[in-house]
PDB file of C-alpha atoms in Angstrom:
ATOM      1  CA  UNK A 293      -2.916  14.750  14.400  1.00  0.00           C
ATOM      2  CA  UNK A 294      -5.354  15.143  17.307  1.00  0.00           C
ATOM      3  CA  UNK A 295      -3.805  18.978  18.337  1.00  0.00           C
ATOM      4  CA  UNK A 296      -2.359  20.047  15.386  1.00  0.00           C
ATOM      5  CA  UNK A 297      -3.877  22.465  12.659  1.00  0.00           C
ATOM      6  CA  UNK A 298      -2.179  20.994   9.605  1.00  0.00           C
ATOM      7  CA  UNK A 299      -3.514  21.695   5.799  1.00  0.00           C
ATOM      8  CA  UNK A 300      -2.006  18.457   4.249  1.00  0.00           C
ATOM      9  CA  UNK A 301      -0.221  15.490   6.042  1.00  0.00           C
ATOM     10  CA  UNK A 302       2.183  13.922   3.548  1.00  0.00           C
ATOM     11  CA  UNK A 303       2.755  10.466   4.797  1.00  0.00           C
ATOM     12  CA  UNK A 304       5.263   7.622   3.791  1.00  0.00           C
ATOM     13  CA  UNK A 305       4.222   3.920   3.386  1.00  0.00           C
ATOM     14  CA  UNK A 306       7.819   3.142   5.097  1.00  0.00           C
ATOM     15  CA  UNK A 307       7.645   3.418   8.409  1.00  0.00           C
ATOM     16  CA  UNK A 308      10.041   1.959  11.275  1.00  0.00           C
ATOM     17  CA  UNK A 309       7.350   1.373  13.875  1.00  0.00           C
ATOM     18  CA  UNK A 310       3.913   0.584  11.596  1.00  0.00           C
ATOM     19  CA  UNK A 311       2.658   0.434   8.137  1.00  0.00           C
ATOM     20  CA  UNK A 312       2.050   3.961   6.776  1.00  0.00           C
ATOM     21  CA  UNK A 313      -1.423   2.022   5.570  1.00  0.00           C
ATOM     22  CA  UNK A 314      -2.516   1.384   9.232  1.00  0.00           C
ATOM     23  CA  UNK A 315      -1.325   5.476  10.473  1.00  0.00           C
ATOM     24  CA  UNK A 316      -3.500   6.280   7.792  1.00  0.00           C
ATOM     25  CA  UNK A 317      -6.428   5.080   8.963  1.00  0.00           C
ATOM     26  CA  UNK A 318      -5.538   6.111  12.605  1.00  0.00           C
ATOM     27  CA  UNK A 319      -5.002   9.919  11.402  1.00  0.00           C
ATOM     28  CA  UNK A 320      -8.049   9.153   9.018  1.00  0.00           C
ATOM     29  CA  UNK A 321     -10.572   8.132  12.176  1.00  0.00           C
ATOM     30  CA  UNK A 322      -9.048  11.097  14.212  1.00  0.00           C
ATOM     31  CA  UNK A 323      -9.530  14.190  11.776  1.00  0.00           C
ATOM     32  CA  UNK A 324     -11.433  12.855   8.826  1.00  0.00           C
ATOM     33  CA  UNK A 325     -11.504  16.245   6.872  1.00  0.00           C
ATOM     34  CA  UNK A 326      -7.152  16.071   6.769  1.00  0.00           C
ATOM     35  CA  UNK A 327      -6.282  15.486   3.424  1.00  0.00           C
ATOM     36  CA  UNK A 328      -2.960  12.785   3.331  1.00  0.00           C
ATOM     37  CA  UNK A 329      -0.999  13.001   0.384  1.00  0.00           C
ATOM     38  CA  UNK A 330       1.059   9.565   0.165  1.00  0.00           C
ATOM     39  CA  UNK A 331       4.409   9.977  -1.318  1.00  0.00           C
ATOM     40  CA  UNK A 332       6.496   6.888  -1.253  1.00  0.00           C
ATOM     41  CA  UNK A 333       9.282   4.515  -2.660  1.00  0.00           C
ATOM     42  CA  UNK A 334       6.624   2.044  -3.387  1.00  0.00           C
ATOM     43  CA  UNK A 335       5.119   1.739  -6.710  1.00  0.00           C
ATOM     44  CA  UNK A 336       2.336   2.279  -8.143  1.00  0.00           C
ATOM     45  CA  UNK A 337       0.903  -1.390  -8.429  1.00  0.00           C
ATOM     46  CA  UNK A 338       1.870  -2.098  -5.196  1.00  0.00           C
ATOM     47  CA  UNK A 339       0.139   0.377  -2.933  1.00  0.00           C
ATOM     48  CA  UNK A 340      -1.206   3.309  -5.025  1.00  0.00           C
ATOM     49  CA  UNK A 341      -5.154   1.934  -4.895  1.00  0.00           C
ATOM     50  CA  UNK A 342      -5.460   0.398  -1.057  1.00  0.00           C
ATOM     51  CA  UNK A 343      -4.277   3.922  -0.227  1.00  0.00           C
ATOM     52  CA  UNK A 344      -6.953   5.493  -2.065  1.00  0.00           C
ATOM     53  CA  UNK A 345      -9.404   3.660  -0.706  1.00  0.00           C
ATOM     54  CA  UNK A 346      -7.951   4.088   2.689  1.00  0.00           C
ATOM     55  CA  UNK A 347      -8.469   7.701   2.216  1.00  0.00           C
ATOM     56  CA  UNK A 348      -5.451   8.982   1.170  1.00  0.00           C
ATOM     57  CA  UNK A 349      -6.195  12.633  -1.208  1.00  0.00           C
ATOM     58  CA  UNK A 350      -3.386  11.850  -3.469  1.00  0.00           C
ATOM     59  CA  UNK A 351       0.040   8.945  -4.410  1.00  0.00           C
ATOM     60  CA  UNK A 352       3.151   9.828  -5.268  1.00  0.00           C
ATOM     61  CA  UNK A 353       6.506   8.222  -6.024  1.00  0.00           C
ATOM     62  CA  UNK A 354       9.495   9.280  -4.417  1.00  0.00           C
ATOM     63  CA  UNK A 355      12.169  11.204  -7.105  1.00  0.00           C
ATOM     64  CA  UNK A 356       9.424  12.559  -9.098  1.00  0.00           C
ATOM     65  CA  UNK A 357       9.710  16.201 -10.859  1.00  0.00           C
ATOM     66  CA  UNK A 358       9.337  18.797  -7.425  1.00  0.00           C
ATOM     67  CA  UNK A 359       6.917  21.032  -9.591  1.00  0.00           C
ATOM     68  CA  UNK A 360       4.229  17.610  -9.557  1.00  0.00           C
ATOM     69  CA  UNK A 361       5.171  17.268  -5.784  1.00  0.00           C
ATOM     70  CA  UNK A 362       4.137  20.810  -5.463  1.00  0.00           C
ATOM     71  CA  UNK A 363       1.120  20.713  -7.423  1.00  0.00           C
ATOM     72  CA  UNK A 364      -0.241  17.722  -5.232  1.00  0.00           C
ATOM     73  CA  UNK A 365       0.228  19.181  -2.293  1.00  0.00           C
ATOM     74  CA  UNK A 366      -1.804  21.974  -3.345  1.00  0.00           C
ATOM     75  CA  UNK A 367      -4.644  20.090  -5.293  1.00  0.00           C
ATOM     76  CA  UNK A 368      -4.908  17.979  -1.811  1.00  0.00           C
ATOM     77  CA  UNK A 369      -5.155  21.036   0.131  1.00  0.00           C
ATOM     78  CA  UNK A 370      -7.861  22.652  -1.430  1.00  0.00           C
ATOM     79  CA  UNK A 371      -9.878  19.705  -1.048  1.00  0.00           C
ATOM     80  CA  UNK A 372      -9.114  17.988  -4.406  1.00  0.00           C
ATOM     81  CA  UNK A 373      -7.844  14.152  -4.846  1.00  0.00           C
ATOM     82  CA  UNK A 374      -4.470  13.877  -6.876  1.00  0.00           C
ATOM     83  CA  UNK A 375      -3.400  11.192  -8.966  1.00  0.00           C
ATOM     84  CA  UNK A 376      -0.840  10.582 -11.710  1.00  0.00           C
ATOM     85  CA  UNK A 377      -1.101   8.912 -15.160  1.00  0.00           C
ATOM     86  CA  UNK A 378       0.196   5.993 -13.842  1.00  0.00           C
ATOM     87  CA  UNK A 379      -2.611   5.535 -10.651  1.00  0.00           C
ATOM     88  CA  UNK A 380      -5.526   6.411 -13.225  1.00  0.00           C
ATOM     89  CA  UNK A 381      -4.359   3.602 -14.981  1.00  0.00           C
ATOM     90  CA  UNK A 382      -4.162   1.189 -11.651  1.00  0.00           C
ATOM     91  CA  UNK A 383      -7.278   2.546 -10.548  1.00  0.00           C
ATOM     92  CA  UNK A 384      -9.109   1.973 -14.170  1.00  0.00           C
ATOM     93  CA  UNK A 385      -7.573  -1.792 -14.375  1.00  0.00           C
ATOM     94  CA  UNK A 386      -9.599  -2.325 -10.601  1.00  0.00           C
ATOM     95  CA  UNK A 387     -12.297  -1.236 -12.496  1.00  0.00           C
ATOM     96  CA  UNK A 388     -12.364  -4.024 -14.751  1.00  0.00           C
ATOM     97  CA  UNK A 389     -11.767  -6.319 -12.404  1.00  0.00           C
ATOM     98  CA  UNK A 390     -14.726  -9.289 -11.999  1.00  0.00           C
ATOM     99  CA  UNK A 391     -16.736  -8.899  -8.967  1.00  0.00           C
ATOM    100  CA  UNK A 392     -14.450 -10.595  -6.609  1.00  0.00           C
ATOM    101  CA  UNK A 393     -11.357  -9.219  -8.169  1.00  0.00           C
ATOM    102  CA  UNK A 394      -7.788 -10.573  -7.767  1.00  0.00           C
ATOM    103  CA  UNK A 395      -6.771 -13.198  -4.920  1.00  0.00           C
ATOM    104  CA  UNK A 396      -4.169 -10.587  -3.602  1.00  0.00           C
ATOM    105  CA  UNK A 397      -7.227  -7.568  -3.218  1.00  0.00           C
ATOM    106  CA  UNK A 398      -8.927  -9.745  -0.617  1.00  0.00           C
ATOM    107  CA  UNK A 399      -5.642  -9.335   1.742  1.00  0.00           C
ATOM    108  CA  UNK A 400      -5.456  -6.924   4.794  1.00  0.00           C
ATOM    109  CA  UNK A 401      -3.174  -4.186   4.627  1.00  0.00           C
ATOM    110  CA  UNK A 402      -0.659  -5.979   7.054  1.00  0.00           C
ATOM    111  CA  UNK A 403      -1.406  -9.252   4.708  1.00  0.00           C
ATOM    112  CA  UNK A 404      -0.201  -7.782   1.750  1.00  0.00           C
ATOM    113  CA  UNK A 405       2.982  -6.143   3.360  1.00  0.00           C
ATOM    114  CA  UNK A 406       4.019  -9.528   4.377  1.00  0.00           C
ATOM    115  CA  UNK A 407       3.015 -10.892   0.917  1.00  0.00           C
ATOM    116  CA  UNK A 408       5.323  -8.872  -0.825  1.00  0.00           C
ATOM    117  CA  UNK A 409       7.925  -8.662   1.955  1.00  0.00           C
ATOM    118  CA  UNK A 410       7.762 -13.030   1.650  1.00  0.00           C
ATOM    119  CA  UNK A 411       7.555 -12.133  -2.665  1.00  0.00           C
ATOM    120  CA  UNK A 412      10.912 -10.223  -2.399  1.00  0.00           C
ATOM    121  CA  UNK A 413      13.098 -13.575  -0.958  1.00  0.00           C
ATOM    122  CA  UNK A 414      12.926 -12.346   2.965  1.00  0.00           C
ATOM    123  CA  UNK A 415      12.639 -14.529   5.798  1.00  0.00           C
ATOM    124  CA  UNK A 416      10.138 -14.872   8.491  1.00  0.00           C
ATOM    125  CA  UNK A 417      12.210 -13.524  10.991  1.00  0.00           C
ATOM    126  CA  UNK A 418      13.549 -10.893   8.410  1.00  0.00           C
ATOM    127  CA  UNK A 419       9.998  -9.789   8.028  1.00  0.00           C
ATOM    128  CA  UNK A 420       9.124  -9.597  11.582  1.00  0.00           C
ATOM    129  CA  UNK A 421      12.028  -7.153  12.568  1.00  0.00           C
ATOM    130  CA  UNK A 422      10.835  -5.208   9.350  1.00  0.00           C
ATOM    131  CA  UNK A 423       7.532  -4.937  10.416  1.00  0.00           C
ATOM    132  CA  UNK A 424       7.932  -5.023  14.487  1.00  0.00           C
ATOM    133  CA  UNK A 425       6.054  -8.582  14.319  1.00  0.00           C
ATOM    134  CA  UNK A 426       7.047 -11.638  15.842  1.00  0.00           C
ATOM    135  CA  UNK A 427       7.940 -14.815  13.671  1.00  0.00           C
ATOM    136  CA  UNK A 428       5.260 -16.333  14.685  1.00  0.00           C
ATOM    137  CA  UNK A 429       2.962 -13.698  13.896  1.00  0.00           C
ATOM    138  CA  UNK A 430       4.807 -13.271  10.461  1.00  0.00           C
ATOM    139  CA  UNK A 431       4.119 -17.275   9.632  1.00  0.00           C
ATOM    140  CA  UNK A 432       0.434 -16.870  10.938  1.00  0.00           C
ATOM    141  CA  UNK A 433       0.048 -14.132   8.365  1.00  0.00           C
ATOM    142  CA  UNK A 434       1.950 -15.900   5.380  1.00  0.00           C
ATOM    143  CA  UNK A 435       0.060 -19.016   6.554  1.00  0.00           C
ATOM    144  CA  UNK A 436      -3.611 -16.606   5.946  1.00  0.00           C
ATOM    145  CA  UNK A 437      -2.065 -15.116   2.648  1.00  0.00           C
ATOM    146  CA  UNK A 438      -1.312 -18.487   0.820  1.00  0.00           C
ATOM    147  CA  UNK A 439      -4.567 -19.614   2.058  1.00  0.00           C
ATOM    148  CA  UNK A 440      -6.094 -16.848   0.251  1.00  0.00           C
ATOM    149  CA  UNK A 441      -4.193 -16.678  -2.566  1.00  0.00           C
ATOM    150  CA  UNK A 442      -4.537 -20.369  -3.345  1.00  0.00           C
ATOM    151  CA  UNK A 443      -1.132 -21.489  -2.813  1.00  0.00           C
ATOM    152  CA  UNK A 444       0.261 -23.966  -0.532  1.00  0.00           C
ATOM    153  CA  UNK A 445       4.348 -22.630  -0.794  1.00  0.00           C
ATOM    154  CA  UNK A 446       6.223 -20.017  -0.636  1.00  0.00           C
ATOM    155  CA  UNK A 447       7.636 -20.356  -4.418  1.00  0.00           C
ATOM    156  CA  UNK A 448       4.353 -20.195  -5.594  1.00  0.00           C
ATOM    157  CA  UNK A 449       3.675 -17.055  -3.651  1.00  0.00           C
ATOM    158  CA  UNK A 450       6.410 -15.726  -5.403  1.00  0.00           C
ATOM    159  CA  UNK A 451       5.427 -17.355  -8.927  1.00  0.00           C
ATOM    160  CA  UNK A 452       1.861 -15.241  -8.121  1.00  0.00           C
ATOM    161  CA  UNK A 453       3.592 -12.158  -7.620  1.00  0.00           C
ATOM    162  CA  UNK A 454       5.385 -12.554 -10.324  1.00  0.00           C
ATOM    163  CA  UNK A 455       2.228 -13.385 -12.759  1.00  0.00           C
ATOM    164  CA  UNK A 456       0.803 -10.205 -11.439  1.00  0.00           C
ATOM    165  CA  UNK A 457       3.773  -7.854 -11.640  1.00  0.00           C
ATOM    166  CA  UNK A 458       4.630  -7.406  -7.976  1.00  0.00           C
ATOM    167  CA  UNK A 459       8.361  -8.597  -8.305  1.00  0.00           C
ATOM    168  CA  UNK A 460      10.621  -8.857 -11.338  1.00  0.00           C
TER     169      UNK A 460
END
């Protein structure tokens, strides 16, 4: 990002070595002006806002109609944000959010990957080689989350996410 003379960076949330959250911010604190277009697997609810405010131009979903890819990428590239039907919804819920907002906003990037990583059924040591972390690491964060969330188990993490529609 430092050398190159890109127009738009389209960046997944799925990466092998890091969180597309925390590259993000790294390309974010390097070249400010780039506009980042996130396209991902991830849904919506699950990432669509922290990217936002993490200064990503635009969110997309993986499989979506090319022609809306095609119009982001241009929208972000002329300086514009881009958002579907779907985000403006997300983003207008946050909105109405009370002033300290749901348990799960307070988490850190990392915090909430292993929050819905631990929501999905996966191990601690499952997580770690996900995420390049070591257990220990992994049960320090879970440890933070449930502490933050208000829960003092893993099946009530998952009964949380449930309530709030990160897992089915």
């Amino acid at each position: 990002a430092r050398g190159a003379s890109w127009d738009v960076l389209v960046l997944d949330l799925s990466l092998p070595d890091q969180s597309g959250l925390e590259v993000l911010k790294q390309v974010k604190s390097v070249r400010s002006e780039l506009p980042v277009l996130i396209m991902t697997m991830h849904s919506e609810e699950q990432f669509a806002v922290r990217a936002l405010k993490s200064g990503a131009s635009g969110y997309l979903t993986k499989g979506g109609p090319v022609d809306e890819i095609i119009e982001a990428i241009k929208k972000v590239a002329r300086g514009e944000k881009f958002i579907t039907e779907k985000v403006a919804r997300e983003l207008a819920l946050h909105l109405d959010d009370d002033i300290d907002g749901d348990a799960h906003d307070r988490l850190s990037d990392r915090e909430f990957e292993v929050f819905l990583l631990s929501a999905e059924g996966m191990k601690l040591a499952e997580i770690g080689d996900k995420l390049n972390l070591s257990t220990g690491t992994v049960s320090t964060y879970r440890n933070r989350i449930m502490r933050k969330i208000g829960v003092s188990s893993v099946g009530e993490l998952v009964q949380y996410a449930f309530r709030h529609g990160f897992v089915e």
